[in-house]
Short mmCIF file of C-alpha atoms in Angstrom, two decimals:
data_model
loop_
_atom_site.label_atom_id
_atom_site.label_comp_id
_atom_site.label_asym_id
_atom_site.label_seq_id
_atom_site.Cartn_x
_atom_site.Cartn_y
_atom_site.Cartn_z
CA UNK A 1072 36.43 201.34 73.31
CA UNK A 1073 36.29 198.35 70.86
CA UNK A 1074 34.65 196.37 73.63
CA UNK A 1075 31.88 198.86 74.04
CA UNK A 1076 31.12 198.83 70.29
CA UNK A 1077 30.92 195.03 70.24
CA UNK A 1078 28.54 194.73 73.21
CA UNK A 1079 25.32 195.38 71.26
CA UNK A 1080 26.31 192.75 68.74
CA UNK A 1081 26.93 190.19 71.42
CA UNK A 1082 23.61 190.98 73.05
CA UNK A 1083 21.77 190.42 69.76
CA UNK A 1084 23.48 187.07 69.18
CA UNK A 1085 22.69 185.94 72.72
CA UNK A 1086 19.02 186.75 72.34
CA UNK A 1087 18.78 184.74 69.10
CA UNK A 1088 20.51 181.80 70.79
CA UNK A 1089 18.14 181.84 73.78
CA UNK A 1090 15.11 181.96 71.53
CA UNK A 1091 16.35 179.01 69.51
CA UNK A 1092 17.08 176.99 72.65
CA UNK A 1093 13.63 177.68 74.11
CA UNK A 1094 12.02 176.58 70.89
CA UNK A 1095 13.97 173.32 70.94
CA UNK A 1096 12.93 172.66 74.55
CA UNK A 1097 9.20 173.43 74.02
CA UNK A 1098 8.84 171.14 70.97
CA UNK A 1099 9.61 167.81 72.81
CA UNK A 1100 7.27 168.73 75.71
CA UNK A 1101 4.38 169.17 73.30
CA UNK A 1102 5.13 165.82 71.69
CA UNK A 1103 5.22 164.10 75.10
CA UNK A 1104 1.80 165.51 76.05
CA UNK A 1105 0.33 164.25 72.80
CA UNK A 1106 1.87 160.80 73.41
CA UNK A 1107 0.45 160.59 76.94
CA UNK A 1108 -2.97 161.65 75.67
CA UNK A 1109 -2.88 158.90 73.04
CA UNK A 1110 -1.83 156.28 75.59
CA UNK A 1111 -4.65 157.27 77.94
CA UNK A 1112 -7.18 156.99 75.15
CA UNK A 1113 -5.85 153.54 74.17
CA UNK A 1114 -5.89 152.35 77.78
CA UNK A 1115 -9.50 153.48 78.14
CA UNK A 1116 -10.45 151.52 75.01
CA UNK A 1117 -8.64 148.41 76.33
CA UNK A 1118 -10.42 148.62 79.68
CA UNK A 1119 -13.76 148.95 77.96
CA UNK A 1120 -12.96 145.94 75.79
CA UNK A 1121 -11.86 143.91 78.79
CA UNK A 1122 -15.05 144.77 80.65
CA UNK A 1123 -17.07 143.65 77.64
CA UNK A 1124 -15.17 140.34 77.47
CA UNK A 1125 -15.72 139.71 81.18
CA UNK A 1126 -19.41 140.40 80.77
CA UNK A 1127 -19.63 137.86 77.95
CA UNK A 1128 -17.72 135.26 79.96
CA UNK A 1129 -20.05 135.74 82.92
CA UNK A 1130 -23.04 134.94 80.74
CA UNK A 1131 -23.02 131.07 80.27
CA UNK A 1132 -23.78 129.67 76.89
CA UNK A 1133 -27.12 127.87 76.56
CA UNK A 1134 -25.47 124.44 76.57
CA UNK A 1135 -23.39 125.32 79.63
CA UNK A 1136 -26.47 126.48 81.49
CA UNK A 1137 -28.27 123.23 80.64
CA UNK A 1138 -25.33 121.18 81.92
CA UNK A 1139 -25.18 123.23 85.11
CA UNK A 1140 -28.91 122.67 85.67
CA UNK A 1141 -28.49 118.91 85.21
CA UNK A 1142 -25.64 118.82 87.72
CA UNK A 1143 -27.81 120.69 90.23
CA UNK A 1144 -30.66 118.20 89.70
CA UNK A 1145 -28.36 115.20 90.25
CA UNK A 1146 -26.93 116.73 93.42
CA UNK A 1147 -30.43 117.35 94.76
CA UNK A 1148 -31.48 113.76 93.99
CA UNK A 1149 -28.39 112.34 95.70
CA UNK A 1150 -29.08 114.53 98.72
CA UNK A 1151 -32.65 113.25 98.88
CA UNK A 1152 -31.56 109.61 98.54
CA UNK A 1153 -29.06 109.98 101.36
CA UNK A 1154 -31.75 111.17 103.70
CA UNK A 1155 -33.43 108.25 105.58
CA UNK A 1156 -37.00 107.72 104.50
CA UNK A 1157 -39.85 107.30 106.93
CA UNK A 1158 -39.91 103.51 106.51
CA UNK A 1159 -36.16 103.26 106.94
CA UNK A 1160 -36.30 105.41 110.04
CA UNK A 1161 -39.11 103.25 111.40
CA UNK A 1162 -37.14 100.02 110.75
CA UNK A 1163 -33.82 101.32 112.01
CA UNK A 1164 -32.34 98.85 114.51
CA UNK A 1165 -34.99 96.16 113.97
CA UNK A 1166 -33.59 92.67 113.39
CA UNK A 1167 -35.45 89.68 111.98
CA UNK A 1168 -34.58 86.05 111.31
CA UNK A 1169 -36.36 83.08 109.80
CA UNK A 1170 -35.59 79.36 109.75
CA UNK A 1171 -37.20 76.20 108.47
CA UNK A 1172 -36.29 72.86 110.03
CA UNK A 1173 -37.32 69.56 108.47
CA UNK A 1174 -36.61 66.15 110.02
CA UNK A 1175 -37.06 62.66 108.58
CA UNK A 1176 -36.71 59.74 111.01
CA UNK A 1177 -36.86 55.98 110.61
CA UNK A 1178 -37.26 53.56 113.54
CA UNK A 1179 -35.35 50.36 112.82
CA UNK A 1180 -36.41 48.69 116.04
CA UNK A 1181 -38.17 49.19 119.35
CA UNK A 1182 -41.67 49.94 118.06
CA UNK A 1183 -44.86 48.81 119.76
CA UNK A 1184 -46.03 47.25 116.49
CA UNK A 1185 -42.81 45.34 115.93
CA UNK A 1186 -42.48 46.97 112.50
CA UNK A 1187 -40.24 49.65 111.10
CA UNK A 1188 -41.73 53.13 111.10
CA UNK A 1189 -40.87 56.36 109.27
CA UNK A 1190 -42.06 59.90 109.87
CA UNK A 1191 -41.46 63.39 108.49
CA UNK A 1192 -42.09 66.77 110.12
CA UNK A 1193 -41.24 70.42 109.55
CA UNK A 1194 -41.17 73.59 111.62
CA UNK A 1195 -40.87 77.26 110.71
CA UNK A 1196 -39.65 79.89 113.17
CA UNK A 1197 -39.71 83.65 112.56
CA UNK A 1198 -38.22 85.98 115.17
CA UNK A 1199 -38.41 89.75 115.38
CA UNK A 1200 -36.53 92.04 117.77
CA UNK A 1201 -37.28 95.75 118.15
CA UNK A 1202 -34.92 97.80 120.36
CA UNK A 1203 -35.34 101.24 121.85
CA UNK A 1204 -38.88 101.07 123.12
CA UNK A 1205 -40.36 104.44 124.09
CA UNK A 1206 -40.79 103.32 127.67
CA UNK A 1207 -37.05 102.90 128.05
CA UNK A 1208 -36.49 106.42 126.71
CA UNK A 1209 -39.28 107.81 128.85
CA UNK A 1210 -37.78 106.81 132.16
CA UNK A 1211 -34.39 108.04 131.01
CA UNK A 1212 -32.34 105.02 132.08
CA UNK A 1213 -31.25 101.78 130.50
CA UNK A 1214 -32.31 100.28 127.23
CA UNK A 1215 -35.21 98.11 126.20
CA UNK A 1216 -36.38 95.76 123.48
CA UNK A 1217 -39.45 93.91 122.34
CA UNK A 1218 -39.18 90.32 121.09
CA UNK A 1219 -41.74 88.33 119.11
CA UNK A 1220 -41.53 84.72 117.94
CA UNK A 1221 -43.93 83.09 115.49
CA UNK A 1222 -43.99 79.34 114.90
CA UNK A 1223 -45.76 77.00 112.49
CA UNK A 1224 -45.31 73.37 111.56
CA UNK A 1225 -46.78 69.93 111.01
CA UNK A 1226 -45.89 66.42 112.13
CA UNK A 1227 -45.63 64.82 115.59
CA UNK A 1228 -42.75 62.50 114.82
CA UNK A 1229 -42.56 58.76 115.43
CA UNK A 1230 -45.72 57.65 117.23
CA UNK A 1231 -45.35 53.91 117.82
CA UNK A 1232 -42.10 53.66 119.75
CA UNK A 1233 -41.97 51.66 122.95
CA UNK A 1234 -42.81 53.72 126.04
CA UNK A 1235 -39.84 55.72 127.31
CA UNK A 1236 -38.90 58.14 130.06
CA UNK A 1237 -37.22 60.26 127.40
CA UNK A 1238 -40.34 61.92 126.06
CA UNK A 1239 -39.37 62.16 122.40
CA UNK A 1240 -36.56 61.32 120.03
CA UNK A 1241 -37.42 64.42 117.99
CA UNK A 1242 -37.70 67.71 119.88
CA UNK A 1243 -38.25 69.70 116.68
CA UNK A 1244 -41.84 68.53 116.21
CA UNK A 1245 -44.62 71.11 116.30
CA UNK A 1246 -48.25 70.64 115.36
CA UNK A 1247 -51.54 72.26 116.28
CA UNK A 1248 -54.40 70.10 117.50
CA UNK A 1249 -55.61 69.63 113.93
CA UNK A 1250 -52.88 67.96 111.90
CA UNK A 1251 -54.13 69.62 108.71
CA UNK A 1252 -53.75 73.06 110.27
CA UNK A 1253 -50.41 74.67 109.47
CA UNK A 1254 -51.32 78.11 110.81
CA UNK A 1255 -48.71 80.00 112.82
CA UNK A 1256 -49.04 80.85 116.49
CA UNK A 1257 -47.50 83.66 118.49
CA UNK A 1258 -45.14 81.49 120.49
CA UNK A 1259 -43.39 84.30 122.37
CA UNK A 1260 -43.99 87.99 122.90
CA UNK A 1261 -42.06 89.71 125.65
CA UNK A 1262 -40.64 93.08 126.63
CA UNK A 1263 -37.28 93.53 128.33
CA UNK A 1264 -35.90 96.56 130.12
CA UNK A 1265 -32.24 96.81 131.09
CA UNK A 1266 -31.29 99.26 133.84
CA UNK A 1267 -27.58 99.87 134.53
CA UNK A 1268 -26.36 100.27 138.07
CA UNK A 1269 -25.33 103.87 138.69
CA UNK A 1270 -21.53 104.28 138.50
CA UNK A 1271 -21.77 106.50 141.61
CA UNK A 1272 -22.63 103.42 143.64
CA UNK A 1273 -19.22 101.96 142.86
CA UNK A 1274 -20.76 98.78 141.44
CA UNK A 1275 -20.85 97.94 137.76
CA UNK A 1276 -23.52 95.80 136.19
CA UNK A 1277 -27.16 96.05 135.25
CA UNK A 1278 -30.61 94.77 136.09
CA UNK A 1279 -32.89 93.16 133.51
CA UNK A 1280 -36.65 92.83 133.79
CA UNK A 1281 -38.52 90.69 131.26
CA UNK A 1282 -42.27 90.17 131.10
CA UNK A 1283 -44.61 88.50 128.60
CA UNK A 1284 -45.16 85.13 126.99
CA UNK A 1285 -41.80 83.42 127.30
CA UNK A 1286 -39.85 80.26 126.56
CA UNK A 1287 -38.36 79.68 130.00
CA UNK A 1288 -35.41 77.77 128.54
CA UNK A 1289 -34.30 80.90 126.73
CA UNK A 1290 -33.22 82.30 130.12
CA UNK A 1291 -32.70 79.27 132.37
CA UNK A 1292 -30.91 75.90 131.99
CA UNK A 1293 -29.07 77.17 128.91
CA UNK A 1294 -26.18 75.32 127.33
CA UNK A 1295 -23.99 76.40 124.43
CA UNK A 1296 -23.69 72.83 123.12
CA UNK A 1297 -27.02 71.23 123.95
CA UNK A 1298 -30.06 73.49 123.88
CA UNK A 1299 -31.06 73.84 120.21
CA UNK A 1300 -32.81 70.89 118.60
CA UNK A 1301 -32.66 72.59 115.20
CA UNK A 1302 -28.84 72.45 115.09
CA UNK A 1303 -27.69 70.11 117.87
CA UNK A 1304 -29.07 67.00 119.53
CA UNK A 1305 -32.64 65.95 118.77
CA UNK A 1306 -33.40 63.73 121.76
CA UNK A 1307 -35.24 65.73 124.40
CA UNK A 1308 -32.98 64.62 127.26
CA UNK A 1309 -30.04 66.38 125.58
CA UNK A 1310 -31.89 69.62 124.82
CA UNK A 1311 -33.03 70.57 128.35
CA UNK A 1312 -32.80 69.20 131.87
CA UNK A 1313 -34.81 65.94 131.63
CA UNK A 1314 -36.62 66.53 134.93
CA UNK A 1315 -37.93 69.89 133.71
CA UNK A 1316 -38.89 68.99 130.15
CA UNK A 1317 -39.24 65.23 129.66
CA UNK A 1318 -40.28 64.88 133.30
CA UNK A 1319 -42.90 67.63 133.00
CA UNK A 1320 -41.93 69.78 136.00
CA UNK A 1321 -41.84 72.96 133.90
CA UNK A 1322 -45.64 72.91 133.53
CA UNK A 1323 -45.69 74.97 130.31
CA UNK A 1324 -48.42 74.87 127.66
CA UNK A 1325 -48.62 72.21 124.96
CA UNK A 1326 -45.94 73.99 122.92
CA UNK A 1327 -43.49 74.76 125.74
CA UNK A 1328 -44.36 78.42 126.43
CA UNK A 1329 -45.95 80.27 129.34
CA UNK A 1330 -46.72 83.81 130.52
CA UNK A 1331 -44.34 85.03 133.15
CA UNK A 1332 -41.62 87.39 134.30
CA UNK A 1333 -37.89 87.29 134.91
CA UNK A 1334 -35.72 89.57 137.00
CA UNK A 1335 -31.93 89.32 136.69
CA UNK A 1336 -28.79 91.06 137.87
CA UNK A 1337 -25.79 90.81 135.54
CA UNK A 1338 -22.39 91.62 137.01
CA UNK A 1339 -20.20 92.39 134.00
CA UNK A 1340 -17.45 94.21 135.89
CA UNK A 1341 -14.94 92.14 133.93
CA UNK A 1342 -15.53 91.56 130.22
CA UNK A 1343 -13.87 88.12 130.32
CA UNK A 1344 -15.99 86.78 133.18
CA UNK A 1345 -19.27 87.71 134.78
CA UNK A 1346 -22.04 86.46 137.04
CA UNK A 1347 -25.77 86.44 136.35
CA UNK A 1348 -28.38 85.89 139.05
CA UNK A 1349 -31.95 85.30 137.83
CA UNK A 1350 -35.41 84.74 139.28
CA UNK A 1351 -38.37 83.59 137.20
CA UNK A 1352 -42.11 83.18 137.74
CA UNK A 1353 -44.25 81.48 135.08
CA UNK A 1354 -47.80 80.28 134.71
CA UNK A 1355 -48.18 76.54 135.23
CA UNK A 1356 -50.77 74.00 134.17
CA UNK A 1357 -53.93 75.93 133.18
CA UNK A 1358 -52.17 79.20 133.93
CA UNK A 1359 -49.59 78.45 131.23
CA UNK A 1360 -52.29 78.65 128.55
CA UNK A 1361 -54.01 81.73 130.06
CA UNK A 1362 -56.85 79.58 131.40
CA UNK A 1363 -55.97 79.90 135.07
CA UNK A 1364 -54.39 82.22 137.61
CA UNK A 1365 -50.85 82.48 138.95
CA UNK A 1366 -51.63 81.22 142.45
CA UNK A 1367 -49.42 78.15 141.90
CA UNK A 1368 -46.69 79.29 139.52
CA UNK A 1369 -43.56 77.60 138.34
CA UNK A 1370 -40.68 79.43 140.06
CA UNK A 1371 -36.98 79.06 139.33
CA UNK A 1372 -33.78 80.71 140.59
CA UNK A 1373 -30.42 80.43 138.84
CA UNK A 1374 -26.82 81.51 139.35
CA UNK A 1375 -24.65 81.52 136.24
CA UNK A 1376 -20.92 82.08 135.85
CA UNK A 1377 -19.22 82.71 132.52
CA UNK A 1378 -15.45 82.89 132.32
CA UNK A 1379 -12.17 81.24 131.41
CA UNK A 1380 -12.03 78.39 133.90
CA UNK A 1381 -10.03 75.64 132.20
CA UNK A 1382 -6.65 76.46 130.62
CA UNK A 1383 -7.77 79.94 129.68
CA UNK A 1384 -10.71 78.66 127.64
CA UNK A 1385 -14.26 79.90 128.08
CA UNK A 1386 -16.95 77.98 129.88
CA UNK A 1387 -20.44 78.44 131.33
CA UNK A 1388 -21.62 77.04 134.67
CA UNK A 1389 -25.24 77.24 135.86
CA UNK A 1390 -26.80 76.09 139.12
CA UNK A 1391 -30.56 76.36 139.64
CA UNK A 1392 -33.47 75.24 141.77
CA UNK A 1393 -37.18 75.16 140.96
CA UNK A 1394 -40.63 74.63 142.42
CA UNK A 1395 -43.97 74.02 140.68
CA UNK A 1396 -47.13 74.22 142.75
CA UNK A 1397 -49.39 72.90 139.97
CA UNK A 1398 -47.51 69.80 138.83
CA UNK A 1399 -49.12 66.46 138.03
CA UNK A 1400 -48.04 63.24 139.71
CA UNK A 1401 -45.75 61.27 137.40
CA UNK A 1402 -46.56 63.81 134.66
CA UNK A 1403 -49.57 61.62 133.94
CA UNK A 1404 -51.86 63.05 131.25
CA UNK A 1405 -54.75 60.96 132.65
CA UNK A 1406 -54.48 62.48 136.15
CA UNK A 1407 -56.22 65.79 136.88
CA UNK A 1408 -54.97 66.26 140.46
CA UNK A 1409 -52.17 68.68 141.30
CA UNK A 1410 -49.24 68.59 143.71
CA UNK A 1411 -46.00 70.44 144.33
CA UNK A 1412 -42.79 69.33 142.64
CA UNK A 1413 -39.35 70.72 143.45
CA UNK A 1414 -35.79 69.96 142.49
CA UNK A 1415 -32.41 71.33 141.53
CA UNK A 1416 -30.02 70.96 138.66
CA UNK A 1417 -26.91 72.16 136.94
CA UNK A 1418 -25.88 72.75 133.36
CA UNK A 1419 -22.34 73.35 132.16
CA UNK A 1420 -20.40 73.60 128.93
CA UNK A 1421 -16.65 74.03 128.61
CA UNK A 1422 -14.28 74.52 125.70
CA UNK A 1423 -11.46 72.01 126.26
CA UNK A 1424 -9.34 72.48 123.14
CA UNK A 1425 -9.67 74.47 119.96
CA UNK A 1426 -11.69 71.62 118.43
CA UNK A 1427 -13.34 69.95 121.42
CA UNK A 1428 -16.03 71.20 123.81
CA UNK A 1429 -17.85 69.20 126.50
CA UNK A 1430 -21.20 69.60 128.24
CA UNK A 1431 -23.14 68.01 131.07
CA UNK A 1432 -26.43 68.34 132.91
CA UNK A 1433 -27.64 66.90 136.18
CA UNK A 1434 -31.10 67.02 137.73
CA UNK A 1435 -32.48 65.73 141.02
CA UNK A 1436 -36.01 65.74 142.38
CA UNK A 1437 -36.46 66.85 146.00
CA UNK A 1438 -40.27 66.81 146.27
CA UNK A 1439 -43.20 65.21 144.46
CA UNK A 1440 -44.14 61.99 142.69
CA UNK A 1441 -42.03 61.79 139.53
CA UNK A 1442 -41.32 59.09 136.96
CA UNK A 1443 -37.56 59.48 137.43
CA UNK A 1444 -35.84 61.31 140.25
CA UNK A 1445 -32.26 61.43 138.91
CA UNK A 1446 -31.07 62.47 135.47
CA UNK A 1447 -27.55 62.77 134.12
CA UNK A 1448 -26.40 63.62 130.60
CA UNK A 1449 -22.91 64.07 129.24
CA UNK A 1450 -21.46 64.71 125.79
CA UNK A 1451 -19.38 66.84 123.52
CA UNK A 1452 -18.84 68.30 120.11
CA UNK A 1453 -15.79 68.12 117.88
CA UNK A 1454 -15.19 70.85 115.33
CA UNK A 1455 -14.18 70.00 111.78
CA UNK A 1456 -10.80 71.76 111.79
CA UNK A 1457 -9.00 68.42 111.61
CA UNK A 1458 -10.56 67.49 108.26
CA UNK A 1459 -10.63 70.97 106.70
CA UNK A 1460 -14.33 71.50 107.49
CA UNK A 1461 -14.10 74.16 110.20
CA UNK A 1462 -17.85 74.83 110.25
CA UNK A 1463 -18.87 71.16 110.51
CA UNK A 1464 -19.42 69.43 113.85
CA UNK A 1465 -19.61 65.92 115.26
CA UNK A 1466 -21.77 65.52 118.36
CA UNK A 1467 -21.98 62.58 120.75
CA UNK A 1468 -24.02 62.39 123.97
CA UNK A 1469 -25.01 59.85 126.63
CA UNK A 1470 -27.98 59.98 129.00
CA UNK A 1471 -29.08 58.17 132.15
CA UNK A 1472 -32.53 58.42 133.75
CA UNK A 1473 -33.25 56.58 137.02
CA UNK A 1474 -36.90 55.71 137.71
CA UNK A 1475 -38.09 56.66 141.18
CA UNK A 1476 -38.87 53.90 143.64
CA UNK A 1477 -42.52 54.97 143.83
CA UNK A 1478 -42.90 54.88 140.06
CA UNK A 1479 -41.33 51.44 139.83
CA UNK A 1480 -43.96 50.16 142.22
CA UNK A 1481 -47.01 51.83 140.72
CA UNK A 1482 -46.30 52.09 136.97
CA UNK A 1483 -47.57 48.62 135.90
CA UNK A 1484 -51.04 49.12 137.38
CA UNK A 1485 -51.60 52.89 137.77
CA UNK A 1486 -55.05 53.86 136.46
CA UNK A 1487 -55.67 57.49 137.45
CA UNK A 1488 -58.75 57.95 135.26
CA UNK A 1489 -60.30 54.61 136.25
CA UNK A 1490 -60.87 53.39 132.71
CA UNK A 1491 -59.61 49.88 133.60
CA UNK A 1492 -56.58 50.39 131.34
CA UNK A 1493 -53.15 51.06 132.90
CA UNK A 1494 -51.92 54.59 132.23
CA UNK A 1495 -48.35 53.48 131.54
CA UNK A 1496 -48.43 49.73 131.17
CA UNK A 1497 -44.72 48.99 131.64
CA UNK A 1498 -42.64 47.89 134.61
CA UNK A 1499 -39.44 49.87 135.27
CA UNK A 1500 -36.70 47.83 136.87
CA UNK A 1501 -33.58 49.85 136.07
CA UNK A 1502 -32.31 53.02 134.43
CA UNK A 1503 -33.08 54.06 130.89
CA UNK A 1504 -30.00 54.94 128.83
CA UNK A 1505 -29.78 57.09 125.70
CA UNK A 1506 -27.08 57.62 123.08
CA UNK A 1507 -27.14 60.09 120.19
CA UNK A 1508 -24.57 60.70 117.47
CA UNK A 1509 -24.80 63.33 114.72
CA UNK A 1510 -22.72 64.99 112.05
CA UNK A 1511 -23.66 68.58 111.17
CA UNK A 1512 -22.59 69.42 107.62
CA UNK A 1513 -22.67 73.15 106.91
CA UNK A 1514 -23.39 73.17 103.18
CA UNK A 1515 -23.30 76.98 102.88
CA UNK A 1516 -24.14 80.06 104.94
CA UNK A 1517 -27.85 79.21 104.95
CA UNK A 1518 -28.16 75.43 104.72
CA UNK A 1519 -27.17 72.71 107.17
CA UNK A 1520 -27.71 68.94 106.77
CA UNK A 1521 -27.40 66.65 109.80
CA UNK A 1522 -27.65 62.84 109.72
CA UNK A 1523 -28.08 61.28 113.17
CA UNK A 1524 -28.35 57.98 115.02
CA UNK A 1525 -30.14 57.36 118.33
CA UNK A 1526 -30.20 54.32 120.55
CA UNK A 1527 -32.34 53.98 123.68
CA UNK A 1528 -31.44 51.06 125.94
CA UNK A 1529 -34.06 49.61 128.28
CA UNK A 1530 -36.88 52.02 127.30
CA UNK A 1531 -38.88 53.19 130.31
CA UNK A 1532 -36.45 51.30 132.51
CA UNK A 1533 -38.29 48.10 131.51
CA UNK A 1534 -35.83 45.37 130.64
CA UNK A 1535 -38.56 43.44 128.83
CA UNK A 1536 -38.94 46.10 126.12
CA UNK A 1537 -36.73 46.04 123.05
CA UNK A 1538 -34.17 48.75 122.55
CA UNK A 1539 -35.10 51.62 120.26
CA UNK A 1540 -32.90 52.45 117.26
CA UNK A 1541 -33.66 55.53 115.16
CA UNK A 1542 -31.81 57.05 112.23
CA UNK A 1543 -32.64 60.50 110.96
CA UNK A 1544 -31.77 63.36 108.65
CA UNK A 1545 -32.36 66.99 109.54
CA UNK A 1546 -32.24 69.90 107.11
CA UNK A 1547 -32.24 73.49 108.31
CA UNK A 1548 -32.41 76.59 106.14
CA UNK A 1549 -31.84 79.81 108.06
CA UNK A 1550 -31.89 83.44 106.94
#
C-alpha cells in the first residue's frame, strides 16, 4: 500500500518535469525565428543596396560619356572613309601613263651641205585605258576596253642628210605642220571587245574586235626587241618592217595613224604557247586622214605564234601579208597617182640565253613600183647582268635594203610633177646598209638615258654619196 501512497507524489513531480522541459524546448525555437527574421531583413537591405550600386554603374560619368561619343564619331568617320567615293568608283580600273622622250643627234658626216649638223627634238605621249565598257556588259559576254593616246612634240630631226632609202635616223620625231605649234593631237582612239569562245564548243580561246583610229603597228609586225623608238633602236628600218614604214606601203597619215578595224582569234589553250590570227583594214592615202573613203584600204593578215621554241626559252614568230590599193609609186611625195602595192614579211624575236635575245625582220614586195623590193634586218640585245646592271641593255642591229631594178633605172631622172627638177636626184647601184649601236642606261625607275651611234653605208644605194655617221643621246622619262 506504500506504492499507492507514493503515486500522487510521483505524478506531481512528473508534471513539473514535463513543464520545465517544454519551456526549455520553446525558448530556442523563438530565438531561431527572431534570428531568421533579422537575416531576412539584412538580406533585403543588401539587395536594395546592390541594386542601387548597379544603377549607378549603369549611368556613365560625364567624362566617360564624352569619350564614348568620340569613339563613336571616329568609327563613323573610318566607316565613311572606307567607302569608295563617287570619283574613286568612276576611276576604278582606269590606267594611265605618260612619257617624254627627248633626242639630240649630231651628224658627223654624210650631209648634203658637207658640214656637221645637230638637231634636238622632243615628244610627249599620254595614254589612257578604260576597261569594262557598258556595251560589253550589255551583251553579257566578254570584256571590253577603250584606249586613247594623245601626242605632242616639236622637231623633225636632222634635215640635211644625204638621200637614203631608210627614211629617218630618228623615228621619235613628231611635229605639226607649224613648227611653233606644240599642241597635242588625238593620235589614237579605239574600242576593243573580247568575246570568249563558249566552253561548250570544246574550243578554248577568244575573239577580239577593235575599231577606231589606230596605230597599225600596235597589232601587226610587232617585235619585243625592235618596235619602240623611245627605248630601243632609233633608225626607222629597225622599228618596223622597212617596206611598210620607210617604203610607204602602210599608207597612214602624216603621223602614222589611220582609222580602221581589226578582227583576231587568239588560241590560248595552253598558257605557255598560243596562236593569234588577225585581219586588219585601215584607211589609206586620203582615207587615212578622214579625207577619203575606204574603197581602197590597206589590208593585212597575220599569223603569230608565241611559245618556248629554242631550249625552253620564249620567242615570238609572225608571218604576214599585205595589200594597199591606194599606194603611190616609189612612195614619191611629188606623184599624185595611185596604184596597188602588195607584199609579205616576217618578224621574229627569240630569247637565246638569260642575257641575250635576237630579232630579225624580212620584207619582200610582190606587186607595185617600190624604191626597194627586199629588206632584211637582224640584231640583238644583251642584258646587263654580266656587269651588275641587270636593267641596262646593249643593242646592235644591221640592215640591208635592195633597190628595185625599176627604181635603179628611173631614180636619177624621175620628175613626176614636171617641175624640171628630179624628184630623187640620186642613182642607186647597190644595196643600202645600216648599223646602229646603243647602250640603254636605266638611271632609276622613271629615267632612262641612251647614247647611240648610227652608220649608213651607200645611202640610197648610191655609191657616189658619202656614208652617214650620226651620234645621239636619248632621254626618256616615263610615269
